[in-house]
Amino acid sequence: MDDNRQQQYQEALSRMVRMETVSDPDGNNDMDKFNRFHELLKELFPNIHNACKIKEFDGSLLLRWKGTGSDKLPVLFMNHHDVVPAGEDGWKYPPFSGEIAEGKIWGRGTLDDKGGLWAMLQAADELAAEGFVPERDIYFESACTEETTAHGADMISQWLKDNGVRFEMVFDEGGAILHEPIGGAKGTFAMVGVGEKSIVNLKFTARSRGGHASTPGKNTPLVRLGKFMAYVDKHQVFEVKLAPAITEMLMQFAPYMGRLGKVVEKADKLSPLLEAALPKLGATANALVTTTIAFTMAGGGETVNVIPMEAWVIGDMRCSHHQGKEGSIAAITRAAKKFDIEVSVLDSGYESGITDYNGSAFSLVKEAVRETFPDVDACAPYIVTGASDARYFDRVCDQCIRFMPFKISDQQMESIHGINECLDLDTLIPAVDYYRYMMTHA
Ligand SMILES: [Zn+2]
């Protein structure tokens, strides 16, 4: 029986991966491509399509599975169906081959996020075929713009709001099941995102009157930018704070951390100590407790023997909840001023709320993980450092969870938006069981 399931599951996901659904960065999606993908979904999951009312928003989908009637607020499950581009270079198997080899299924979107979409719809389709009807309404959302403009999630959540629909819980992609998620935490943990950092893109400009390279003065624009970046690299420009969700995460890790665990298990009482220590434990630990900035692009100067009148760098800033967007912009602006650098905001993302890790949504995930992934040691809340469509659903829900029920390795984690994206075949059945549990117990 399980052999049949396994075979059927991997073939379905492989077909979804083989259909290239790269979204257009400017929002001009090729609708034929997405329509063909929707047809494939209907073919693979006919029962849930028959059971639901379906509404399309410029290629993004919203399905409503009507419940038997209950005064409980509905629940939403979401996973997007667009993917980021992939060149052929460096891939063991072509990115849109959906190749099944080495105990894995390979290709762009296996993890981000067709794997999640497949598992969610597969579970729902099986339940519908068995005649199951949920008690309360279950909605499914799948956008075709998650990797680009987020237009689909924005439009759908606004439409729901305008139509008076509120959810008790929303479940999107996000964290996964990881072994040793931070150095020293020697266990297997379901990393369950309860919020996400907001993203701000900034331009830093240094100006001068120019001049000839033969008689340079001090502190020319490129030098000032260099000093500024070195300063930000060395100093703690942003506030460090252990948020309650991160404290709780550390408490979950503590029993698996050996002697260090004895300190970490008192995280709630020792926050000043941990706030001092965590930024030194590497990039991942640092990103958990503070706003970060990465300098990603630079320019200035066009001629080798002329001092530029203007030089610039661009920074990708991910803001902590405790300092927020405004506070983080103010902090980096103070640092820039020291070097006579102007700051402008290029793009400023949505700020997400934080879901209560003692609430009904987190508890349901915990139960479902315990039932379907028995070798997971604990569920740990954390704050996602990348942006997901879930942030738009704060409009219609107080509990937006970001988690995909797959066991993944460090290599697989890095393959998201990179090369050799793949998913282990033996994580497919538990993933469907997880969603079945979620839908039948919600
Ligand atoms: Zn994604």
mmCIF file of N, CA, C and O in Angstrom, residues 279-342:
data_model
loop_
_atom_site.group_PDB
_atom_site.id
_atom_site.type_symbol
_atom_site.label_atom_id
_atom_site.label_comp_id
_atom_site.label_asym_id
_atom_site.label_seq_id
_atom_site.Cartn_x
_atom_site.Cartn_y
_atom_site.Cartn_z
ATOM 1 N N PRO A 279 24.871 37.085 19.092
ATOM 2 C CA PRO A 279 25.411 37.662 17.856
ATOM 3 C C PRO A 279 26.797 37.124 17.503
ATOM 4 O O PRO A 279 27.208 37.163 16.347
ATOM 5 N N LYS A 280 27.516 36.610 18.524
ATOM 6 C CA LYS A 280 28.873 36.090 18.252
ATOM 7 C C LYS A 280 28.850 34.638 17.793
ATOM 8 O O LYS A 280 29.875 34.085 17.420
ATOM 9 N N LEU A 281 27.688 34.012 17.848
ATOM 10 C CA LEU A 281 27.594 32.580 17.499
ATOM 11 C C LEU A 281 27.377 32.336 16.008
ATOM 12 O O LEU A 281 27.018 31.249 15.602
ATOM 13 N N GLY A 282 27.553 33.355 15.207
ATOM 14 C CA GLY A 282 27.426 33.152 13.761
ATOM 15 C C GLY A 282 26.223 33.877 13.186
ATOM 16 O O GLY A 282 25.380 34.420 13.911
ATOM 17 N N ALA A 283 26.162 33.862 11.848
ATOM 18 C CA ALA A 283 25.181 34.673 11.128
ATOM 19 C C ALA A 283 23.739 34.283 11.448
ATOM 20 O O ALA A 283 22.868 35.147 11.587
ATOM 21 N N THR A 284 23.462 32.980 11.589
ATOM 22 C CA THR A 284 22.086 32.547 11.825
ATOM 23 C C THR A 284 21.612 33.005 13.197
ATOM 24 O O THR A 284 20.521 33.568 13.338
ATOM 25 N N ALA A 285 22.457 32.779 14.211
ATOM 26 C CA ALA A 285 22.082 33.171 15.571
ATOM 27 C C ALA A 285 21.914 34.685 15.655
ATOM 28 O O ALA A 285 20.981 35.200 16.266
ATOM 29 N N ASN A 286 22.811 35.426 15.006
ATOM 30 C CA ASN A 286 22.741 36.886 15.008
ATOM 31 C C ASN A 286 21.423 37.369 14.403
ATOM 32 O O ASN A 286 20.760 38.251 14.954
ATOM 33 N N ALA A 287 21.039 36.772 13.283
ATOM 34 C CA ALA A 287 19.828 37.216 12.582
ATOM 35 C C ALA A 287 18.574 36.994 13.431
ATOM 36 O O ALA A 287 17.552 37.635 13.208
ATOM 37 N N LEU A 288 18.664 36.099 14.412
ATOM 38 C CA LEU A 288 17.494 35.826 15.260
ATOM 39 C C LEU A 288 17.214 36.942 16.257
ATOM 40 O O LEU A 288 16.106 37.071 16.748
ATOM 41 N N VAL A 289 18.231 37.710 16.594
ATOM 42 C CA VAL A 289 18.074 38.655 17.706
ATOM 43 C C VAL A 289 18.219 40.116 17.325
ATOM 44 O O VAL A 289 18.112 40.992 18.175
ATOM 45 N N THR A 290 18.453 40.400 16.049
ATOM 46 C CA THR A 290 18.648 41.799 15.682
ATOM 47 C C THR A 290 18.325 42.042 14.206
ATOM 48 O O THR A 290 18.259 41.093 13.413
ATOM 49 N N THR A 291 18.143 43.302 13.870
ATOM 50 C CA THR A 291 18.070 43.696 12.457
ATOM 51 C C THR A 291 19.428 43.419 11.823
ATOM 52 O O THR A 291 20.454 43.551 12.471
ATOM 53 N N THR A 292 19.428 43.017 10.543
ATOM 54 C CA THR A 292 20.696 42.815 9.832
ATOM 55 C C THR A 292 20.683 43.646 8.561
ATOM 56 O O THR A 292 19.613 44.020 8.068
ATOM 57 N N ILE A 293 21.879 43.930 8.040
ATOM 58 C CA ILE A 293 21.949 44.567 6.721
ATOM 59 C C ILE A 293 23.062 43.912 5.920
ATOM 60 O O ILE A 293 24.134 43.642 6.445
ATOM 61 N N ALA A 294 22.753 43.611 4.653
ATOM 62 C CA ALA A 294 23.762 43.066 3.735
ATOM 63 C C ALA A 294 23.957 44.086 2.630
ATOM 64 O O ALA A 294 22.981 44.557 2.039
ATOM 65 N N PHE A 295 25.209 44.466 2.354
ATOM 66 C CA PHE A 295 25.490 45.375 1.236
ATOM 67 C C PHE A 295 25.643 44.526 -0.015
ATOM 68 O O PHE A 295 26.481 43.631 -0.063
ATOM 69 N N THR A 296 24.791 44.791 -1.000
ATOM 70 C CA THR A 296 24.691 43.847 -2.111
ATOM 71 C C THR A 296 25.068 44.420 -3.476
ATOM 72 O O THR A 296 25.365 43.666 -4.391
ATOM 73 N N MET A 297 25.007 45.746 -3.617
ATOM 74 C CA MET A 297 25.345 46.333 -4.922
ATOM 75 C C MET A 297 26.101 47.634 -4.667
ATOM 76 O O MET A 297 25.926 48.268 -3.629
ATOM 77 N N ALA A 298 26.931 48.016 -5.645
ATOM 78 C CA ALA A 298 27.702 49.254 -5.494
ATOM 79 C C ALA A 298 27.979 49.864 -6.856
ATOM 80 O O ALA A 298 27.993 49.173 -7.869
ATOM 81 N N GLY A 299 28.204 51.171 -6.860
ATOM 82 C CA GLY A 299 28.545 51.834 -8.113
ATOM 83 C C GLY A 299 29.116 53.207 -7.844
ATOM 84 O O GLY A 299 29.061 53.723 -6.719
ATOM 85 N N GLY A 300 29.679 53.814 -8.885
ATOM 86 C CA GLY A 300 30.224 55.159 -8.742
ATOM 87 C C GLY A 300 31.532 55.272 -9.490
ATOM 88 O O GLY A 300 32.354 54.361 -9.439
ATOM 89 N N GLY A 301 31.700 56.378 -10.171
ATOM 90 C CA GLY A 301 32.929 56.578 -10.922
ATOM 91 C C GLY A 301 32.849 55.931 -12.283
ATOM 92 O O GLY A 301 32.366 54.808 -12.412
ATOM 93 N N GLU A 302 33.297 56.687 -13.308
ATOM 94 C CA GLU A 302 33.242 56.121 -14.657
ATOM 95 C C GLU A 302 34.601 56.159 -15.345
ATOM 96 O O GLU A 302 34.802 55.503 -16.354
ATOM 97 N N THR A 303 35.501 56.902 -14.758
ATOM 98 C CA THR A 303 36.803 57.069 -15.400
ATOM 99 C C THR A 303 37.885 56.807 -14.374
ATOM 100 O O THR A 303 37.749 57.214 -13.217
ATOM 101 N N VAL A 304 38.965 56.179 -14.804
ATOM 102 C CA VAL A 304 39.971 55.750 -13.841
ATOM 103 C C VAL A 304 40.687 56.936 -13.182
ATOM 104 O O VAL A 304 41.081 56.861 -12.024
ATOM 105 N N ASN A 305 40.804 58.067 -13.874
ATOM 106 C CA ASN A 305 41.598 59.164 -13.287
ATOM 107 C C ASN A 305 40.755 60.325 -12.766
ATOM 108 O O ASN A 305 41.241 61.423 -12.612
ATOM 109 N N VAL A 306 39.458 60.078 -12.521
ATOM 110 C CA VAL A 306 38.593 61.139 -11.973
ATOM 111 C C VAL A 306 37.927 60.663 -10.684
ATOM 112 O O VAL A 306 37.388 59.546 -10.637
ATOM 113 N N ILE A 307 37.981 61.492 -9.674
ATOM 114 C CA ILE A 307 37.294 61.151 -8.419
ATOM 115 C C ILE A 307 35.788 61.318 -8.643
ATOM 116 O O ILE A 307 35.360 62.351 -9.151
ATOM 117 N N PRO A 308 35.000 60.301 -8.312
ATOM 118 C CA PRO A 308 33.559 60.414 -8.626
ATOM 119 C C PRO A 308 32.882 61.519 -7.814
ATOM 120 O O PRO A 308 33.221 61.746 -6.659
ATOM 121 N N MET A 309 31.928 62.175 -8.431
ATOM 122 C CA MET A 309 31.107 63.164 -7.724
ATOM 123 C C MET A 309 30.142 62.441 -6.798
ATOM 124 O O MET A 309 29.651 63.003 -5.834
ATOM 125 N N GLU A 310 29.860 61.201 -7.174
ATOM 126 C CA GLU A 310 28.845 60.467 -6.436
ATOM 127 C C GLU A 310 29.178 58.974 -6.487
ATOM 128 O O GLU A 310 29.543 58.464 -7.548
ATOM 129 N N ALA A 311 29.062 58.313 -5.354
ATOM 130 C CA ALA A 311 29.212 56.852 -5.339
ATOM 131 C C ALA A 311 28.140 56.292 -4.418
ATOM 132 O O ALA A 311 27.650 56.989 -3.532
ATOM 133 N N TRP A 312 27.737 55.051 -4.644
ATOM 134 C CA TRP A 312 26.615 54.510 -3.869
ATOM 135 C C TRP A 312 26.794 53.027 -3.578
ATOM 136 O O TRP A 312 27.496 52.323 -4.290
ATOM 137 N N VAL A 313 26.141 52.602 -2.513
ATOM 138 C CA VAL A 313 25.974 51.166 -2.261
ATOM 139 C C VAL A 313 24.515 50.927 -1.901
ATOM 140 O O VAL A 313 23.819 51.839 -1.445
ATOM 141 N N ILE A 314 24.073 49.707 -2.134
ATOM 142 C CA ILE A 314 22.698 49.345 -1.773
ATOM 143 C C ILE A 314 22.734 48.274 -0.699
ATOM 144 O O ILE A 314 23.577 47.367 -0.738
ATOM 145 N N GLY A 315 21.864 48.430 0.265
ATOM 146 C CA GLY A 315 21.811 47.469 1.359
ATOM 147 C C GLY A 315 20.437 46.828 1.467
ATOM 148 O O GLY A 315 19.403 47.479 1.262
ATOM 149 N N ASP A 316 20.435 45.541 1.748
ATOM 150 C CA ASP A 316 19.195 44.789 1.992
ATOM 151 C C ASP A 316 19.093 44.620 3.507
ATOM 152 O O ASP A 316 19.879 43.900 4.113
ATOM 153 N N MET A 317 18.145 45.324 4.100
ATOM 154 C CA MET A 317 18.023 45.329 5.564
ATOM 155 C C MET A 317 16.807 44.497 5.971
ATOM 156 O O MET A 317 15.727 44.638 5.399
ATOM 157 N N ARG A 318 17.003 43.605 6.930
ATOM 158 C CA ARG A 318 15.907 42.749 7.441
ATOM 159 C C ARG A 318 15.659 43.158 8.887
ATOM 160 O O ARG A 318 16.520 42.948 9.756
ATOM 161 N N CYS A 319 14.496 43.726 9.139
ATOM 162 C CA CYS A 319 14.249 44.395 10.426
ATOM 163 C C CYS A 319 13.636 43.458 11.463
ATOM 164 O O CYS A 319 12.680 42.731 11.176
ATOM 165 N N SER A 320 14.174 43.538 12.665
ATOM 166 C CA SER A 320 13.612 42.788 13.793
ATOM 167 C C SER A 320 12.277 43.419 14.181
ATOM 168 O O SER A 320 12.024 44.592 13.890
ATOM 169 N N HIS A 321 11.453 42.648 14.871
ATOM 170 C CA HIS A 321 10.182 43.209 15.336
ATOM 171 C C HIS A 321 10.403 44.238 16.439
ATOM 172 O O HIS A 321 9.671 45.215 16.529
ATOM 173 N N HIS A 322 11.415 44.003 17.304
ATOM 174 C CA HIS A 322 11.562 44.947 18.423
ATOM 175 C C HIS A 322 12.038 46.321 17.973
ATOM 176 O O HIS A 322 11.680 47.321 18.550
ATOM 177 N N GLN A 323 12.846 46.379 16.911
ATOM 178 C CA GLN A 323 13.285 47.698 16.449
ATOM 179 C C GLN A 323 12.400 48.221 15.318
ATOM 180 O O GLN A 323 12.265 49.438 15.152
ATOM 181 N N GLY A 324 11.822 47.316 14.558
ATOM 182 C CA GLY A 324 10.877 47.714 13.514
ATOM 183 C C GLY A 324 11.569 48.399 12.339
ATOM 184 O O GLY A 324 12.782 48.625 12.356
ATOM 185 N N LYS A 325 10.768 48.739 11.337
ATOM 186 C CA LYS A 325 11.332 49.366 10.139
ATOM 187 C C LYS A 325 11.831 50.774 10.443
ATOM 188 O O LYS A 325 12.956 51.128 10.109
ATOM 189 N N GLU A 326 10.981 51.558 11.080
ATOM 190 C CA GLU A 326 11.337 52.957 11.322
ATOM 191 C C GLU A 326 12.580 53.056 12.200
ATOM 192 O O GLU A 326 13.501 53.816 11.922
ATOM 193 N N GLY A 327 12.585 52.265 13.276
ATOM 194 C CA GLY A 327 13.717 52.287 14.210
ATOM 195 C C GLY A 327 15.008 51.827 13.554
ATOM 196 O O GLY A 327 16.088 52.376 13.810
ATOM 197 N N SER A 328 14.898 50.832 12.682
ATOM 198 C CA SER A 328 16.092 50.312 12.014
ATOM 199 C C SER A 328 16.624 51.316 10.998
ATOM 200 O O SER A 328 17.834 51.513 10.880
ATOM 201 N N ILE A 329 15.702 51.970 10.277
ATOM 202 C CA ILE A 329 16.132 53.000 9.310
ATOM 203 C C ILE A 329 16.834 54.134 10.066
ATOM 204 O O ILE A 329 17.885 54.628 9.651
ATOM 205 N N ALA A 330 16.267 54.511 11.215
ATOM 206 C CA ALA A 330 16.871 55.594 12.005
ATOM 207 C C ALA A 330 18.278 55.189 12.466
ATOM 208 O O ALA A 330 19.220 55.999 12.420
ATOM 209 N N ALA A 331 18.444 53.949 12.894
ATOM 210 C CA ALA A 331 19.745 53.502 13.407
ATOM 211 C C ALA A 331 20.802 53.494 12.305
ATOM 212 O O ALA A 331 21.931 53.957 12.500
ATOM 213 N N ILE A 332 20.440 53.000 11.128
ATOM 214 C CA ILE A 332 21.446 52.932 10.057
ATOM 215 C C ILE A 332 21.729 54.340 9.511
ATOM 216 O O ILE A 332 22.841 54.652 9.090
ATOM 217 N N THR A 333 20.717 55.220 9.581
ATOM 218 C CA THR A 333 20.924 56.594 9.126
ATOM 219 C C THR A 333 21.908 57.324 10.047
ATOM 220 O O THR A 333 22.774 58.076 9.594
ATOM 221 N N ARG A 334 21.785 57.063 11.368
ATOM 222 C CA ARG A 334 22.739 57.662 12.319
ATOM 223 C C ARG A 334 24.166 57.221 11.990
ATOM 224 O O ARG A 334 25.089 58.031 12.013
ATOM 225 N N ALA A 335 24.327 55.948 11.677
ATOM 226 C CA ALA A 335 25.670 55.451 11.343
ATOM 227 C C ALA A 335 26.169 56.096 10.055
ATOM 228 O O ALA A 335 27.327 56.497 9.954
ATOM 229 N N ALA A 336 25.287 56.236 9.069
ATOM 230 C CA ALA A 336 25.688 56.795 7.763
ATOM 231 C C ALA A 336 26.112 58.258 7.900
ATOM 232 O O ALA A 336 27.054 58.711 7.248
ATOM 233 N N LYS A 337 25.407 58.971 8.779
ATOM 234 C CA LYS A 337 25.705 60.403 8.980
ATOM 235 C C LYS A 337 27.143 60.633 9.434
ATOM 236 O O LYS A 337 27.766 61.629 9.068
ATOM 237 N N LYS A 338 27.655 59.699 10.235
ATOM 238 C CA LYS A 338 29.039 59.820 10.721
ATOM 239 C C LYS A 338 30.022 59.936 9.554
ATOM 240 O O LYS A 338 31.125 60.423 9.712
ATOM 241 N N PHE A 339 29.633 59.419 8.395
ATOM 242 C CA PHE A 339 30.539 59.405 7.246
ATOM 243 C C PHE A 339 30.027 60.309 6.125
ATOM 244 O O PHE A 339 30.417 60.160 4.974
ATOM 245 N N ASP A 340 29.102 61.202 6.505
ATOM 246 C CA ASP A 340 28.552 62.160 5.549
ATOM 247 C C ASP A 340 27.928 61.448 4.341
ATOM 248 O O ASP A 340 28.213 61.767 3.188
ATOM 249 N N ILE A 341 27.101 60.470 4.649
ATOM 250 C CA ILE A 341 26.456 59.673 3.608
ATOM 251 C C ILE A 341 24.944 59.878 3.691
ATOM 252 O O ILE A 341 24.369 59.864 4.780
ATOM 253 N N GLU A 342 24.330 60.078 2.528
ATOM 254 C CA GLU A 342 22.866 60.250 2.481
ATOM 255 C C GLU A 342 22.194 58.878 2.362
ATOM 256 O O GLU A 342 22.714 57.988 1.704
#
